Amino acid sequence: MAGSDTQGPLLVFLGPTLRLADAREILDAVYLQPAGQGDILLAAHAFRPRAMLLIDGQFEHRPAARHKEILWAMAQGIVMVGAASMGALRAAELAPCGMVGVGLVYRWYRRWPLAPDDAVAIQSAPAELGFMPLTDALIDLQRTFAMLMRRGLISWKERQALAAIARTTDFRQRTLENAFSEVGLLAERCAGLRSQIIHQKAVDAIQSLRLLPDIVKRRQGSRSLQQWRVTNTMLRDLEAANIDISLIHKY
């Protein structure tokens, strides 16, 4: 296990992408629930971390973590890393500003800036149930359909039809089984495939946990963002979330 240090903890925002117990086997860190609006600012003040790894974020029942929060954290000298899910999306968007991205999902969003945000979204159980995934991410399904075609388990035409259905299905209903059903393929053909699904998001999350200590060593001390300016929009967002806006200037 990596990550032990005395220069401030590593923080990881983690939800349904990877089981908490599995993450703790890889990295000694402070694990927090998926980040929503204001959580990065509050976590910075609560823990004084040397780095934050954003994997999962909230977006449906709370506003998502704002880009300005991440920029603020980097301006304070906190190394910001993103991977796998919303973290990959934010890292791709803020890479020019110095946020570090890890993994295939991050590279995919960097290459295709107009790729849909909901490609990594899933429906999950509440925190009390460990954020158990209830649906499948589009990016995991697309990787799975490609693998099934390479193995000769589905045809090229069936892969195209499955991918088209998955793309147009609401993320709250998007599952391997639903895609097969909507395309009209027999349920028996899908029955044995659940165990073969590619969990690319989880793969990227594991990679980011393993790489985080080395990334921090390379980046720590070199403030990636020299200039940062608060905006009225950011202040209004924080006030709407009942967060003390003076925290912006007190760090």
Tab-separated table of C-alpha atoms in Angstrom:
chain	number	residue	atom	x	y	z
A	1	MET	CA	0.000	0.000	0.000
A	2	ALA	CA	1.317	3.435	-0.925
A	3	GLY	CA	0.572	6.958	0.139
A	4	SER	CA	1.751	7.360	3.760
A	5	ASP	CA	3.374	10.752	4.292
A	6	THR	CA	3.500	13.553	6.839
A	7	GLN	CA	3.045	16.474	4.477
A	8	GLY	CA	-0.719	16.441	4.457
A	9	PRO	CA	-3.002	13.618	3.379
A	10	LEU	CA	-4.052	12.471	-0.039
A	11	LEU	CA	-7.787	12.910	-0.555
A	12	VAL	CA	-9.817	10.701	-2.891
A	13	PHE	CA	-13.409	11.413	-3.903
A	14	LEU	CA	-14.794	7.951	-4.596
A	15	GLY	CA	-18.260	6.512	-5.190
A	16	PRO	CA	-19.615	3.739	-7.419
A	17	THR	CA	-16.608	3.402	-9.735
A	18	LEU	CA	-14.610	1.234	-7.312
A	19	ARG	CA	-15.395	-0.462	-4.018
A	20	LEU	CA	-13.972	1.464	-1.086
A	21	ALA	CA	-12.378	-1.667	0.370
A	22	ASP	CA	-10.584	-2.336	-2.915
A	23	ALA	CA	-9.310	1.249	-3.086
A	24	ARG	CA	-7.961	1.090	0.460
A	25	GLU	CA	-5.957	-2.005	-0.459
A	26	ILE	CA	-4.149	0.093	-3.074
A	27	LEU	CA	-3.654	3.512	-1.494
A	28	ASP	CA	-3.471	4.870	2.033
A	29	ALA	CA	-5.612	7.993	1.703
A	30	VAL	CA	-8.595	9.844	3.123
A	31	TYR	CA	-11.615	8.661	1.146
A	32	LEU	CA	-14.547	11.026	0.738
A	33	GLN	CA	-17.892	10.621	-0.966
A	34	PRO	CA	-18.371	11.843	-4.556
A	35	ALA	CA	-17.672	15.561	-4.763
A	36	GLY	CA	-20.475	18.037	-5.276
A	37	GLN	CA	-20.417	21.798	-5.475
A	38	GLY	CA	-18.271	23.274	-2.696
A	39	ASP	CA	-16.843	19.960	-1.487
A	40	ILE	CA	-13.335	20.582	-2.845
A	41	LEU	CA	-13.150	23.926	-1.064
A	42	LEU	CA	-14.461	22.459	2.201
A	43	ALA	CA	-12.197	19.395	2.017
A	44	ALA	CA	-9.152	21.582	1.455
A	45	HIS	CA	-9.884	23.555	4.624
A	46	ALA	CA	-10.735	20.444	6.647
A	47	PHE	CA	-7.705	18.315	5.732
A	48	ARG	CA	-5.016	20.650	4.301
A	49	PRO	CA	-4.152	17.972	1.714
A	50	ARG	CA	-1.168	17.891	-0.569
A	51	ALA	CA	-3.266	16.355	-3.356
A	52	MET	CA	-6.811	15.441	-4.286
A	53	LEU	CA	-7.854	12.658	-6.664
A	54	LEU	CA	-11.302	13.198	-8.143
A	55	ILE	CA	-12.838	9.960	-9.381
A	56	ASP	CA	-16.583	10.254	-8.754
A	57	GLY	CA	-18.701	13.380	-8.542
A	58	GLN	CA	-22.299	14.242	-7.826
A	59	PHE	CA	-24.447	15.765	-10.547
A	60	GLU	CA	-28.088	14.759	-10.230
A	61	HIS	CA	-29.280	15.643	-6.727
A	62	ARG	CA	-26.601	18.296	-6.101
A	63	PRO	CA	-24.747	20.635	-8.474
A	64	ALA	CA	-21.468	19.181	-9.687
A	65	ALA	CA	-18.055	20.309	-8.444
A	66	ARG	CA	-17.269	23.548	-10.234
A	67	HIS	CA	-14.221	24.065	-12.423
A	68	LYS	CA	-13.443	27.204	-10.427
A	69	GLU	CA	-13.126	25.170	-7.228
A	70	ILE	CA	-10.500	22.967	-8.840
A	71	LEU	CA	-8.623	25.985	-10.159
A	72	TRP	CA	-8.761	27.551	-6.694
A	73	ALA	CA	-7.282	24.370	-5.166
A	74	MET	CA	-4.445	24.307	-7.692
A	75	ALA	CA	-3.722	27.969	-6.980
A	76	GLN	CA	-3.242	27.002	-3.313
A	77	GLY	CA	-0.566	24.477	-4.332
A	78	ILE	CA	-2.784	21.384	-4.071
A	79	VAL	CA	-2.049	18.815	-6.786
A	80	MET	CA	-5.334	17.996	-8.549
A	81	VAL	CA	-5.708	14.679	-10.398
A	82	GLY	CA	-8.745	13.253	-12.184
A	83	ALA	CA	-9.588	9.835	-13.585
A	84	ALA	CA	-12.221	7.262	-14.508
A	85	SER	CA	-15.502	9.139	-14.229
A	86	MET	CA	-16.315	12.806	-13.574
A	87	GLY	CA	-12.668	13.155	-12.580
A	88	ALA	CA	-11.604	12.198	-16.101
A	89	LEU	CA	-14.036	14.705	-17.555
A	90	ARG	CA	-12.817	17.568	-15.340
A	91	ALA	CA	-9.153	16.647	-15.933
A	92	ALA	CA	-9.652	16.742	-19.701
A	93	GLU	CA	-11.344	20.129	-19.464
A	94	LEU	CA	-8.699	21.599	-17.125
A	95	ALA	CA	-5.553	19.929	-18.451
A	96	PRO	CA	-4.409	23.204	-20.076
A	97	CYS	CA	-4.545	24.763	-16.596
A	98	GLY	CA	-2.441	22.041	-14.969
A	99	MET	CA	-4.897	19.396	-13.738
A	100	VAL	CA	-3.441	15.910	-14.230
A	101	GLY	CA	-5.482	13.194	-15.922
A	102	VAL	CA	-4.932	9.437	-15.771
A	103	GLY	CA	-6.308	6.564	-17.828
A	104	LEU	CA	-8.107	5.706	-21.032
A	105	VAL	CA	-11.330	7.544	-20.176
A	106	TYR	CA	-9.365	10.743	-19.569
A	107	ARG	CA	-7.498	10.361	-22.877
A	108	TRP	CA	-10.803	9.724	-24.656
A	109	TYR	CA	-12.291	12.981	-23.355
A	110	ARG	CA	-9.079	14.837	-24.234
A	111	ARG	CA	-9.211	13.525	-27.789
A	112	TRP	CA	-12.943	14.089	-28.249
A	113	PRO	CA	-13.868	17.313	-26.388
A	114	LEU	CA	-17.486	17.059	-27.528
A	115	ALA	CA	-17.935	13.510	-26.235
A	116	PRO	CA	-21.063	13.281	-24.068
A	117	ASP	CA	-20.676	13.862	-20.344
A	118	ASP	CA	-23.109	11.057	-19.598
A	119	ALA	CA	-20.794	8.438	-21.126
A	120	VAL	CA	-19.428	7.896	-17.609
A	121	ALA	CA	-22.695	8.457	-15.710
A	122	ILE	CA	-24.455	5.624	-13.936
A	123	GLN	CA	-27.258	5.181	-11.447
A	124	SER	CA	-26.063	3.920	-8.068
A	125	ALA	CA	-27.417	2.942	-4.671
A	126	PRO	CA	-27.115	5.468	-1.803
A	127	ALA	CA	-24.019	5.872	0.360
A	128	GLU	CA	-25.527	3.598	3.025
A	129	LEU	CA	-25.309	0.752	0.484
A	130	GLY	CA	-21.805	1.613	-0.640
A	131	PHE	CA	-22.830	3.374	-3.861
A	132	MET	CA	-23.466	-0.034	-5.472
A	133	PRO	CA	-23.780	0.459	-9.270
A	134	LEU	CA	-27.282	-0.167	-10.611
A	135	THR	CA	-26.628	0.536	-14.293
A	136	ASP	CA	-23.694	0.357	-16.710
A	137	ALA	CA	-21.665	3.288	-18.058
A	138	LEU	CA	-21.828	3.885	-21.792
A	139	ILE	CA	-18.053	3.844	-22.070
A	140	ASP	CA	-17.910	0.420	-20.373
A	141	LEU	CA	-20.620	-0.931	-22.683
A	142	GLN	CA	-18.908	0.334	-25.813
A	143	ARG	CA	-15.642	-1.304	-24.774
A	144	THR	CA	-17.562	-4.506	-24.011
A	145	PHE	CA	-19.390	-4.583	-27.365
A	146	ALA	CA	-16.063	-4.178	-29.188
A	147	MET	CA	-14.538	-7.046	-27.203
A	148	LEU	CA	-17.537	-9.315	-27.830
A	149	MET	CA	-17.258	-8.696	-31.576
A	150	ARG	CA	-13.521	-9.476	-31.584
A	151	ARG	CA	-14.270	-12.781	-29.851
A	152	GLY	CA	-16.967	-13.632	-32.393
A	153	LEU	CA	-19.783	-13.547	-29.847
A	154	ILE	CA	-21.690	-10.828	-31.718
A	155	SER	CA	-21.531	-9.635	-35.318
A	156	TRP	CA	-20.348	-6.207	-36.524
A	157	LYS	CA	-23.956	-5.300	-37.322
A	158	GLU	CA	-25.109	-6.339	-33.849
A	159	ARG	CA	-22.296	-4.312	-32.259
A	160	GLN	CA	-23.386	-1.207	-34.162
A	161	ALA	CA	-27.015	-1.715	-33.137
A	162	LEU	CA	-26.118	-2.302	-29.467
A	163	ALA	CA	-23.894	0.784	-29.357
A	164	ALA	CA	-26.597	2.936	-30.971
A	165	ILE	CA	-29.190	1.777	-28.440
A	166	ALA	CA	-26.819	2.327	-25.514
A	167	ARG	CA	-26.019	5.872	-26.659
A	168	THR	CA	-29.679	6.876	-26.835
A	169	THR	CA	-30.762	5.192	-23.598
A	170	ASP	CA	-31.029	7.336	-20.478
A	171	PHE	CA	-28.126	6.557	-18.133
A	172	ARG	CA	-30.664	5.584	-15.439
A	173	GLN	CA	-31.821	2.687	-17.621
A	174	ARG	CA	-28.582	1.861	-19.443
A	175	THR	CA	-27.539	-1.759	-18.838
A	176	LEU	CA	-26.048	-4.583	-20.877
A	177	GLU	CA	-29.276	-6.549	-20.551
A	178	ASN	CA	-31.482	-3.643	-21.657
A	179	ALA	CA	-29.330	-3.029	-24.722
A	180	PHE	CA	-29.603	-6.677	-25.798
A	181	SER	CA	-33.352	-6.614	-25.187
A	182	GLU	CA	-33.909	-3.384	-27.146
A	183	VAL	CA	-31.965	-4.716	-30.124
A	184	GLY	CA	-34.096	-7.843	-30.098
A	185	LEU	CA	-31.334	-10.305	-29.289
A	186	LEU	CA	-32.323	-13.355	-27.296
A	187	ALA	CA	-31.881	-13.040	-23.550
A	188	GLU	CA	-30.052	-16.376	-23.595
A	189	ARG	CA	-27.249	-14.787	-25.618
A	190	CYS	CA	-26.760	-12.103	-22.986
A	191	ALA	CA	-27.035	-14.415	-19.993
A	192	GLY	CA	-23.392	-15.404	-19.803
A	193	LEU	CA	-21.935	-12.081	-20.846
A	194	ARG	CA	-22.445	-10.095	-17.637
A	195	SER	CA	-19.300	-11.640	-16.158
A	196	GLN	CA	-17.312	-10.518	-19.214
A	197	ILE	CA	-18.223	-6.832	-19.133
A	198	ILE	CA	-15.217	-4.515	-19.265
A	199	HIS	CA	-15.125	-2.171	-16.282
A	200	GLN	CA	-12.881	0.443	-17.861
A	201	LYS	CA	-13.808	3.072	-15.292
A	202	ALA	CA	-12.673	0.794	-12.474
A	203	VAL	CA	-9.472	-0.046	-14.349
A	204	ASP	CA	-8.667	3.654	-14.667
A	205	ALA	CA	-9.521	4.308	-11.017
A	206	ILE	CA	-7.107	1.590	-9.898
A	207	GLN	CA	-4.381	2.988	-12.141
A	208	SER	CA	-4.861	6.489	-10.759
A	209	LEU	CA	-4.661	5.270	-7.161
A	210	ARG	CA	-1.406	3.467	-7.923
A	211	LEU	CA	0.108	6.462	-9.721
A	212	LEU	CA	-1.051	9.197	-7.370
A	213	PRO	CA	1.956	9.165	-4.964
A	214	ASP	CA	4.436	9.458	-7.856
A	215	ILE	CA	2.393	12.198	-9.528
A	216	VAL	CA	2.371	14.155	-6.278
A	217	LYS	CA	6.144	13.785	-5.859
A	218	ARG	CA	6.692	15.204	-9.328
A	219	ARG	CA	4.177	18.013	-9.016
A	220	GLN	CA	4.377	19.040	-5.369
A	221	GLY	CA	6.122	22.364	-4.838
A	222	SER	CA	5.599	23.488	-8.420
A	223	ARG	CA	2.410	25.512	-8.226
A	224	SER	CA	0.696	24.636	-11.485
A	225	LEU	CA	-1.592	27.642	-11.501
A	226	GLN	CA	0.073	30.952	-10.754
A	227	GLN	CA	-2.887	33.239	-11.345
A	228	TRP	CA	-6.428	32.695	-10.239
A	229	ARG	CA	-9.347	35.108	-10.004
A	230	VAL	CA	-12.587	34.671	-8.132
A	231	THR	CA	-15.747	35.453	-10.091
A	232	ASN	CA	-19.164	36.647	-8.985
A	233	THR	CA	-20.651	33.476	-10.412
A	234	MET	CA	-18.469	31.324	-8.181
A	235	LEU	CA	-19.390	33.360	-5.111
A	236	ARG	CA	-23.092	33.117	-5.916
A	237	ASP	CA	-22.774	29.343	-6.406
A	238	LEU	CA	-21.090	28.960	-3.019
A	239	GLU	CA	-23.657	31.159	-1.299
A	240	ALA	CA	-26.451	29.124	-2.872
A	241	ALA	CA	-24.855	26.033	-1.335
A	242	ASN	CA	-24.692	27.772	2.087
A	243	ILE	CA	-20.879	27.800	2.053
A	244	ASP	CA	-18.965	30.620	3.727
A	245	ILE	CA	-17.458	32.549	0.814
A	246	SER	CA	-14.723	33.971	3.042
A	247	LEU	CA	-13.093	30.521	2.872
A	248	ILE	CA	-11.893	31.509	-0.579
A	249	HIS	CA	-9.525	34.078	0.918
A	250	LYS	CA	-8.580	32.417	4.243
A	251	TYR	CA	-6.572	29.407	3.057
